[in-house]
Short mmCIF file of C-alpha atoms in Angstrom, two decimals:
data_model
loop_
_atom_site.label_atom_id
_atom_site.label_comp_id
_atom_site.label_asym_id
_atom_site.label_seq_id
_atom_site.Cartn_x
_atom_site.Cartn_y
_atom_site.Cartn_z
CA UNK A 1 205.87 81.53 19.05
CA UNK A 2 204.32 80.63 22.39
CA UNK A 3 204.95 84.13 23.73
CA UNK A 4 203.37 85.67 20.63
CA UNK A 5 200.32 83.43 20.99
CA UNK A 6 200.01 84.35 24.67
CA UNK A 7 200.22 88.05 23.82
CA UNK A 8 197.55 87.72 21.15
CA UNK A 9 195.27 85.75 23.48
CA UNK A 10 195.84 88.23 26.30
CA UNK A 11 195.09 91.15 23.97
CA UNK A 12 191.94 89.44 22.77
CA UNK A 13 190.87 88.76 26.36
CA UNK A 14 191.41 92.40 27.29
CA UNK A 15 189.42 93.61 24.29
CA UNK A 16 186.55 91.23 24.97
CA UNK A 17 186.53 92.10 28.66
CA UNK A 18 186.55 95.81 27.99
CA UNK A 19 183.87 95.78 25.33
CA UNK A 20 181.39 93.52 27.12
CA UNK A 21 178.69 95.67 28.56
CA UNK A 22 175.41 95.53 30.35
CA UNK A 23 172.35 95.70 28.14
CA UNK A 24 171.08 99.25 27.58
CA UNK A 25 167.60 99.49 29.20
CA UNK A 26 165.84 100.71 26.05
CA UNK A 27 162.43 99.38 27.10
CA UNK A 28 162.56 101.04 30.54
CA UNK A 29 163.59 104.36 28.97
CA UNK A 30 160.71 104.25 26.48
CA UNK A 31 158.22 103.30 29.21
CA UNK A 32 159.33 106.23 31.40
CA UNK A 33 159.10 108.66 28.46
CA UNK A 34 155.63 107.34 27.57
CA UNK A 35 154.42 107.79 31.17
CA UNK A 36 155.70 111.38 31.31
CA UNK A 37 153.99 112.11 27.99
CA UNK A 38 150.73 110.64 29.36
CA UNK A 39 151.03 112.98 32.36
CA UNK A 40 151.47 115.94 29.99
CA UNK A 41 148.44 114.88 27.93
CA UNK A 42 146.38 114.53 31.12
CA UNK A 43 147.08 118.21 31.83
CA UNK A 44 149.77 117.95 34.51
CA UNK A 45 151.79 120.72 32.82
CA UNK A 46 148.83 123.08 33.14
CA UNK A 47 147.34 122.10 36.51
CA UNK A 48 150.49 121.08 38.41
CA UNK A 49 153.20 122.99 36.51
CA UNK A 50 155.94 122.89 39.15
CA UNK A 51 155.60 119.18 39.81
CA UNK A 52 155.53 118.42 36.10
CA UNK A 53 158.64 120.56 35.46
CA UNK A 54 160.47 118.65 38.24
CA UNK A 55 159.42 115.32 36.65
CA UNK A 56 160.60 116.47 33.22
CA UNK A 57 163.96 117.60 34.67
CA UNK A 58 164.29 114.25 36.40
CA UNK A 59 163.71 112.39 33.12
CA UNK A 60 166.24 114.56 31.27
CA UNK A 61 168.86 114.01 33.99
CA UNK A 62 168.33 110.24 33.90
CA UNK A 63 168.58 110.11 30.09
CA UNK A 64 171.88 112.02 30.31
CA UNK A 65 173.09 109.68 33.05
CA UNK A 66 172.28 106.66 30.85
CA UNK A 67 174.33 108.02 27.97
CA UNK A 68 177.14 108.82 30.38
CA UNK A 69 177.11 105.19 31.53
CA UNK A 70 177.06 104.03 27.90
CA UNK A 71 180.16 106.16 27.29
CA UNK A 72 182.10 104.01 29.78
CA UNK A 73 184.01 100.76 29.23
CA UNK A 74 181.99 99.06 31.96
CA UNK A 75 178.53 100.62 31.99
CA UNK A 76 176.22 99.89 34.89
CA UNK A 77 172.60 100.83 34.32
CA UNK A 78 171.16 99.52 37.60
CA UNK A 79 170.71 102.96 39.22
CA UNK A 80 169.29 104.38 36.01
CA UNK A 81 166.75 101.56 35.70
CA UNK A 82 165.66 102.25 39.27
CA UNK A 83 165.38 105.97 38.46
CA UNK A 84 163.31 105.25 35.34
CA UNK A 85 160.95 103.10 37.41
CA UNK A 86 160.58 105.92 39.96
CA UNK A 87 159.91 108.41 37.15
CA UNK A 88 157.18 106.16 35.75
CA UNK A 89 155.58 105.83 39.20
CA UNK A 90 155.78 109.59 39.81
CA UNK A 91 154.22 110.26 36.40
CA UNK A 92 151.30 107.98 37.22
CA UNK A 93 150.83 109.67 40.61
CA UNK A 94 150.88 113.04 38.85
CA UNK A 95 148.14 111.89 36.47
CA UNK A 96 145.97 110.95 39.46
CA UNK A 97 146.71 114.28 41.22
CA UNK A 98 145.93 116.21 38.02
CA UNK A 99 142.53 114.54 37.71
CA UNK A 100 141.85 115.28 41.39
CA UNK A 101 142.81 118.92 40.88
CA UNK A 102 140.55 119.18 37.83
CA UNK A 103 137.63 117.72 39.79
CA UNK A 104 138.38 120.15 42.65
CA UNK A 105 138.39 123.17 40.33
CA UNK A 106 135.27 121.96 38.53
CA UNK A 107 133.41 121.63 41.84
CA UNK A 108 134.57 125.10 42.94
CA UNK A 109 133.26 126.56 39.69
CA UNK A 110 129.93 124.76 39.93
CA UNK A 111 129.48 125.92 43.53
CA UNK A 112 130.29 129.50 42.52
CA UNK A 113 127.88 129.37 39.57
CA UNK A 114 125.09 128.15 41.89
CA UNK A 115 125.90 130.93 44.37
CA UNK A 116 125.80 133.49 41.55
CA UNK A 117 122.32 132.32 40.51
CA UNK A 118 121.14 132.54 44.13
CA UNK A 119 122.55 136.06 44.41
CA UNK A 120 120.97 137.12 41.11
CA UNK A 121 117.55 135.87 42.26
CA UNK A 122 117.93 137.58 45.62
CA UNK A 123 119.14 140.79 43.98
CA UNK A 124 116.10 140.90 41.70
CA UNK A 125 113.85 140.53 44.76
CA UNK A 126 115.77 143.30 46.55
CA UNK A 127 115.34 145.57 43.53
CA UNK A 128 111.57 145.20 43.94
CA UNK A 129 111.88 146.31 47.59
CA UNK A 130 114.35 149.15 46.99
CA UNK A 131 113.20 152.79 47.15
CA UNK A 132 112.27 154.27 43.77
CA UNK A 133 112.54 157.92 44.73
CA UNK A 134 114.22 160.82 42.94
CA UNK A 135 117.49 159.17 41.93
CA UNK A 136 116.58 155.67 43.03
CA UNK A 137 114.77 154.65 39.86
CA UNK A 138 117.71 155.53 37.58
CA UNK A 139 120.13 153.73 39.91
CA UNK A 140 117.92 150.63 39.89
CA UNK A 141 117.86 150.60 36.07
CA UNK A 142 121.66 150.74 36.17
CA UNK A 143 121.79 147.90 38.69
CA UNK A 144 119.46 145.74 36.57
CA UNK A 145 121.80 146.18 33.63
CA UNK A 146 124.80 145.28 35.80
CA UNK A 147 122.97 142.13 36.89
CA UNK A 148 122.26 141.29 33.23
CA UNK A 149 126.00 141.51 32.53
CA UNK A 150 126.73 139.25 35.52
CA UNK A 151 124.19 136.74 34.14
CA UNK A 152 125.87 136.86 30.70
CA UNK A 153 129.26 136.35 32.31
CA UNK A 154 127.93 133.35 34.29
CA UNK A 155 126.40 131.86 31.11
CA UNK A 156 129.72 132.29 29.26
CA UNK A 157 131.53 130.65 32.18
CA UNK A 158 129.11 127.67 32.09
CA UNK A 159 129.90 127.18 28.37
CA UNK A 160 133.65 127.45 29.03
CA UNK A 161 133.28 124.86 31.81
CA UNK A 162 131.68 122.42 29.36
CA UNK A 163 134.58 122.90 26.94
CA UNK A 164 137.04 122.10 29.76
CA UNK A 165 138.74 125.51 30.14
CA UNK A 166 138.86 125.22 33.90
CA UNK A 167 141.44 127.81 34.94
CA UNK A 168 140.08 130.71 32.85
CA UNK A 169 136.53 129.78 33.90
CA UNK A 170 137.50 129.88 37.58
CA UNK A 171 138.77 133.46 37.24
CA UNK A 172 135.73 134.58 35.24
CA UNK A 173 133.32 133.10 37.78
CA UNK A 174 135.26 134.67 40.64
CA UNK A 175 134.78 138.15 39.18
CA UNK A 176 131.09 137.57 38.42
CA UNK A 177 130.51 136.37 41.99
CA UNK A 178 132.33 139.39 43.44
CA UNK A 179 130.16 141.71 41.35
CA UNK A 180 126.90 139.97 42.30
CA UNK A 181 127.91 140.10 45.99
CA UNK A 182 128.82 143.79 45.76
CA UNK A 183 125.41 144.58 44.23
CA UNK A 184 123.70 142.50 46.93
CA UNK A 185 125.49 144.47 49.67
CA UNK A 186 124.68 147.79 48.00
CA UNK A 187 120.96 146.96 47.71
CA UNK A 188 120.72 145.74 51.31
CA UNK A 189 122.44 148.90 52.57
CA UNK A 190 120.08 151.12 50.60
CA UNK A 191 117.00 149.22 51.76
CA UNK A 192 118.21 149.32 55.38
CA UNK A 193 118.81 153.11 55.20
CA UNK A 194 115.42 153.62 53.56
CA UNK A 195 113.80 151.53 56.29
CA UNK A 196 115.49 153.61 59.06
CA UNK A 197 114.50 156.82 57.30
CA UNK A 198 110.86 155.74 57.14
CA UNK A 199 110.77 154.85 60.88
CA UNK A 200 112.18 158.21 61.92
CA UNK B 1 203.85 85.02 31.38
CA UNK B 2 205.05 88.18 33.08
CA UNK B 3 205.63 89.85 29.70
CA UNK B 4 202.11 88.89 28.63
CA UNK B 5 200.64 90.29 31.83
CA UNK B 6 202.60 93.51 31.50
CA UNK B 7 201.56 93.79 27.86
CA UNK B 8 197.92 93.17 28.76
CA UNK B 9 198.02 95.78 31.53
CA UNK B 10 199.67 98.24 29.18
CA UNK B 11 196.92 97.68 26.62
CA UNK B 12 194.27 98.12 29.29
CA UNK B 13 195.63 101.44 30.58
CA UNK B 14 196.26 102.70 27.06
CA UNK B 15 192.65 101.93 26.20
CA UNK B 16 191.43 103.77 29.29
CA UNK B 17 193.63 106.76 28.48
CA UNK B 18 192.47 106.92 24.86
CA UNK B 19 188.75 106.63 25.71
CA UNK B 20 187.03 109.86 24.67
CA UNK B 21 185.65 111.90 27.57
CA UNK B 22 181.81 112.00 27.38
CA UNK B 23 180.12 115.44 26.99
CA UNK B 24 178.19 115.05 30.26
CA UNK B 25 178.96 118.51 31.65
CA UNK B 26 178.01 120.30 28.45
CA UNK B 27 174.65 118.49 28.26
CA UNK B 28 173.98 119.20 31.95
CA UNK B 29 174.67 122.90 31.51
CA UNK B 30 172.48 123.07 28.39
CA UNK B 31 169.63 121.27 30.17
CA UNK B 32 169.93 123.56 33.19
CA UNK B 33 169.97 126.70 30.99
CA UNK B 34 166.81 125.51 29.19
CA UNK B 35 164.98 124.84 32.48
CA UNK B 36 165.99 128.26 33.74
CA UNK B 37 164.78 129.95 30.54
CA UNK B 38 161.40 128.15 30.66
CA UNK B 39 160.59 129.73 34.01
CA UNK B 40 160.78 133.30 32.62
CA UNK B 41 159.60 133.01 29.03
CA UNK B 42 156.73 135.39 28.41
CA UNK B 43 156.80 136.65 24.86
CA UNK B 44 156.68 135.07 21.38
CA UNK B 45 160.21 136.17 20.44
CA UNK B 46 161.85 134.67 23.53
CA UNK B 47 159.74 131.52 23.09
CA UNK B 48 161.16 131.15 19.57
CA UNK B 49 164.72 131.36 20.94
CA UNK B 50 163.88 128.72 23.56
CA UNK B 51 162.50 126.37 20.91
CA UNK B 52 165.78 126.72 18.98
CA UNK B 53 167.71 125.93 22.17
CA UNK B 54 165.57 122.81 22.75
CA UNK B 55 166.11 121.72 19.13
CA UNK B 56 169.89 122.06 19.58
CA UNK B 57 169.72 120.13 22.85
CA UNK B 58 167.78 117.29 21.15
CA UNK B 59 170.33 117.31 18.31
CA UNK B 60 173.17 117.08 20.87
CA UNK B 61 171.47 114.12 22.58
CA UNK B 62 170.88 112.35 19.24
CA UNK B 63 174.51 112.91 18.22
CA UNK B 64 175.64 111.51 21.60
CA UNK B 65 173.51 108.39 21.12
CA UNK B 66 174.90 107.90 17.60
CA UNK B 67 178.48 108.11 18.85
CA UNK B 68 177.72 105.77 21.76
CA UNK B 69 176.51 103.17 19.26
CA UNK B 70 180.09 103.02 17.85
CA UNK B 71 183.01 101.12 19.36
CA UNK B 72 184.27 103.10 22.32
CA UNK B 73 187.69 104.11 20.97
CA UNK B 74 186.19 105.34 17.68
CA UNK B 75 183.73 107.75 19.30
CA UNK B 76 183.96 111.47 18.61
CA UNK B 77 181.85 113.73 20.83
CA UNK B 78 182.87 117.03 19.21
CA UNK B 79 179.52 117.52 17.40
CA UNK B 80 177.63 116.66 20.61
CA UNK B 81 179.70 119.22 22.55
CA UNK B 82 179.24 121.85 19.89
CA UNK B 83 175.44 121.39 19.76
CA UNK B 84 175.17 121.35 23.57
CA UNK B 85 177.14 124.61 23.80
CA UNK B 86 174.88 126.20 21.16
CA UNK B 87 171.83 125.04 23.11
CA UNK B 88 173.21 126.53 26.32
CA UNK B 89 174.00 129.83 24.63
CA UNK B 90 170.56 130.12 22.97
CA UNK B 91 168.81 129.17 26.23
CA UNK B 92 170.72 131.91 28.07
CA UNK B 93 169.76 134.43 25.38
CA UNK B 94 166.14 133.24 25.60
CA UNK B 95 166.23 133.74 29.35
CA UNK B 96 167.60 137.29 29.06
CA UNK B 97 165.03 138.12 26.37
CA UNK B 98 162.30 136.55 28.52
CA UNK B 99 163.24 138.63 31.56
CA UNK B 100 163.22 141.79 29.44
CA UNK B 101 159.87 140.86 27.79
CA UNK B 102 158.24 140.05 31.12
CA UNK B 103 159.44 143.34 32.54
CA UNK B 104 158.04 145.19 29.48
CA UNK B 105 154.69 143.41 29.59
CA UNK B 106 154.32 144.05 33.33
CA UNK B 107 155.05 147.72 32.78
CA UNK B 108 152.57 147.91 29.89
CA UNK B 109 149.92 146.24 32.05
CA UNK B 110 150.58 148.57 34.99
CA UNK B 111 150.20 151.60 32.70
CA UNK B 112 147.04 150.19 31.04
CA UNK B 113 145.43 149.30 34.38
CA UNK B 114 146.17 152.75 35.78
CA UNK B 115 144.79 154.44 32.67
CA UNK B 116 141.55 152.43 32.72
CA UNK B 117 141.07 153.01 36.46
CA UNK B 118 141.30 156.76 35.88
CA UNK B 119 138.86 156.43 32.98
CA UNK B 120 136.42 154.56 35.21
CA UNK B 121 136.77 157.11 38.01
CA UNK B 122 135.85 159.87 35.54
CA UNK B 123 133.13 158.21 33.45
CA UNK B 124 131.43 155.82 35.90
CA UNK B 125 129.53 158.57 37.74
CA UNK B 126 128.34 159.87 34.34
CA UNK B 127 127.04 156.49 33.30
CA UNK B 128 125.02 156.26 36.49
CA UNK B 129 123.38 159.66 35.99
CA UNK B 130 122.82 159.93 32.23
CA UNK B 131 119.82 158.69 30.28
CA UNK B 132 121.92 156.31 28.17
CA UNK B 133 120.38 153.48 26.16
CA UNK B 134 120.32 149.95 27.62
CA UNK B 135 122.68 148.27 25.09
CA UNK B 136 125.34 150.94 25.65
CA UNK B 137 125.08 150.52 29.42
CA UNK B 138 125.47 146.77 29.02
CA UNK B 139 128.49 147.24 26.79
CA UNK B 140 130.10 149.49 29.39
CA UNK B 141 129.35 147.00 32.20
CA UNK B 142 130.82 144.18 30.09
CA UNK B 143 134.00 146.22 29.59
CA UNK B 144 134.22 146.62 33.38
CA UNK B 145 133.89 142.85 33.90
CA UNK B 146 136.65 142.25 31.34
CA UNK B 147 138.82 144.80 33.13
CA UNK B 148 138.37 143.12 36.53
CA UNK B 149 139.16 139.73 34.94
CA UNK B 150 142.33 141.29 33.48
CA UNK B 151 143.32 142.63 36.91
CA UNK B 152 142.80 139.21 38.50
CA UNK B 153 144.92 137.52 35.81
CA UNK B 154 147.65 140.14 36.44
CA UNK B 155 147.55 139.40 40.18
CA UNK B 156 147.88 135.68 39.36
CA UNK B 157 150.95 136.55 37.18
CA UNK B 158 149.16 135.26 34.05
CA UNK B 159 150.41 138.25 32.07
CA UNK B 160 149.37 137.00 28.63
CA UNK B 161 145.74 136.49 29.64
CA UNK B 162 145.77 139.84 31.43
CA UNK B 163 147.19 141.57 28.36
CA UNK B 164 144.55 139.99 26.10
CA UNK B 165 141.65 140.93 28.40
CA UNK B 166 142.92 144.47 28.98
CA UNK B 167 142.92 145.04 25.22
CA UNK B 168 139.34 143.71 24.94
CA UNK B 169 138.24 145.80 27.94
CA UNK B 170 139.84 148.97 26.55
CA UNK B 171 138.23 148.46 23.12
CA UNK B 172 134.75 147.74 24.50
CA UNK B 173 135.04 150.66 26.92
CA UNK B 174 136.10 152.98 24.11
CA UNK B 175 133.09 151.94 21.97
CA UNK B 176 130.71 152.47 24.89
CA UNK B 177 132.27 155.82 25.82
CA UNK B 178 132.05 156.99 22.22
CA UNK B 179 128.31 156.18 22.25
CA UNK B 180 127.98 158.12 25.52
CA UNK B 181 129.80 161.11 24.05
CA UNK B 182 127.57 160.98 20.95
CA UNK B 183 124.48 160.99 23.19
CA UNK B 184 125.79 164.03 25.07
CA UNK B 185 126.76 165.80 21.84
CA UNK B 186 123.28 165.19 20.37
CA UNK B 187 121.64 166.38 23.57
CA UNK B 188 123.57 169.66 23.71
CA UNK B 189 123.13 170.20 19.97
CA UNK B 190 119.34 170.03 20.41
CA UNK B 191 119.31 171.71 23.83
CA UNK B 192 118.44 175.23 22.58
CA UNK B 193 115.46 173.82 20.68
CA UNK B 194 114.25 171.82 23.69
CA UNK B 195 114.83 174.84 25.94
CA UNK B 196 112.67 176.93 23.64
CA UNK B 197 109.89 174.28 23.50
CA UNK B 198 109.98 173.93 27.32
CA UNK B 199 109.68 177.71 27.81
CA UNK B 200 106.76 177.83 25.36
CA UNK B 201 105.06 174.93 27.16
CA UNK B 202 105.46 176.61 30.56
CA UNK B 203 104.00 179.82 29.13
CA UNK B 204 101.01 177.97 27.67
CA UNK B 205 100.49 176.05 30.95
CA UNK B 206 99.21 179.36 32.41
CA UNK B 207 96.04 178.60 30.48
CA UNK B 208 95.72 175.05 31.74
CA UNK B 209 98.45 172.55 32.69
CA UNK B 210 101.55 170.92 31.26
CA UNK B 211 103.86 168.06 32.02
CA UNK B 212 107.56 168.48 31.35
CA UNK B 213 109.96 165.52 31.53
CA UNK B 214 113.64 166.36 32.01
CA UNK B 215 115.41 163.08 31.24
CA UNK B 216 118.82 164.50 32.05
CA UNK B 217 117.80 165.64 35.52
CA UNK B 218 115.47 162.61 35.85
CA UNK B 219 112.63 164.95 36.76
CA UNK B 220 108.98 165.10 35.87
CA UNK B 221 107.51 168.58 36.31
CA UNK B 222 103.82 169.33 36.46
CA UNK B 223 102.73 172.92 35.71
CA UNK B 224 99.17 173.76 36.69
CA UNK B 225 97.21 176.97 36.54
CA UNK B 226 96.37 178.20 39.99
CA UNK B 227 93.12 179.98 39.99
#
């Protein structure tokens, strides 16, 4: 009788010992997931794609690790909780970096747009000085139309900037600036040659 | 006491032995395959395969969580394993399809860019020298801007944007070129008549004077009787 009671008590003790477990860190997991989602919403996936992908992979690995721990008789979530905290911190840092990157791109675009307007004004003045000889007049008409297209492109880019499409706007503005600069160089070369020709 | 201890130990080791092995490796492989596929996905069809892989991965994770909520010796990870293996397989297929799509789209872009550059080399000098209307000139210049934006996107490996802009550039350029060809066709259709009028004017200028404007040659000719 006594032996049977001892066996039953021992069995019960083993079962209780083996099924007692640390508390699953549900709140920490949800917090980390929420922070990563906030980073995605802030645009981290678009403006800092590699860093965001690394963060996402880190979160996935930690979630797997948590379930692996839960699969054990004696789970220990301490490392996972620490990882979740790190993920949350990294996500917040990424949000800050994303905003900084957006500000940086926005400033680059605004600077380029201002430079384009300066070039367009200068180019129009150069057109007035350029020779209007045999083929010159037709070429100048062509150049004026090219400048009109650059202006349209810059106006479209300004609208895109307002709507927040920063990356596409940056490329558009880059091309418009290159074009305006190329025209500026062409006009200056022509005027310089015309000036030399006149002197001789 | 010794019997009890031995029995307890026996129970303990039996429990350990009977504990189902968690599907950690399968989930890791599926997750890794999905990450790898994401880096090469370019086209809609491969993106669809990737979404299916992600759905299977999420299903595997949910199944794992459900099993982990049960008492440890009653857990069955076979569905989790099965879903994780499906996710891995679909992600690998998505990656292969993505590599093929990217290669196709890059080839298409290279061909399109080359074709438009040759078009520009041929037609650009004509645009500069012909008396073409302002709106058509502007349309042609706009198509050039779109083309350069497409080239920049291609250099930045943004193949979808490049593809979209190349199509817009090609269409706009085609419309402008068609207008140019119509202008030339009209000019040469009416050329004999203008030639005849010009000859008549020159003949009559022997009596007085005449001004002839050749828009094509961008020339203004003054004929004056020399007494």
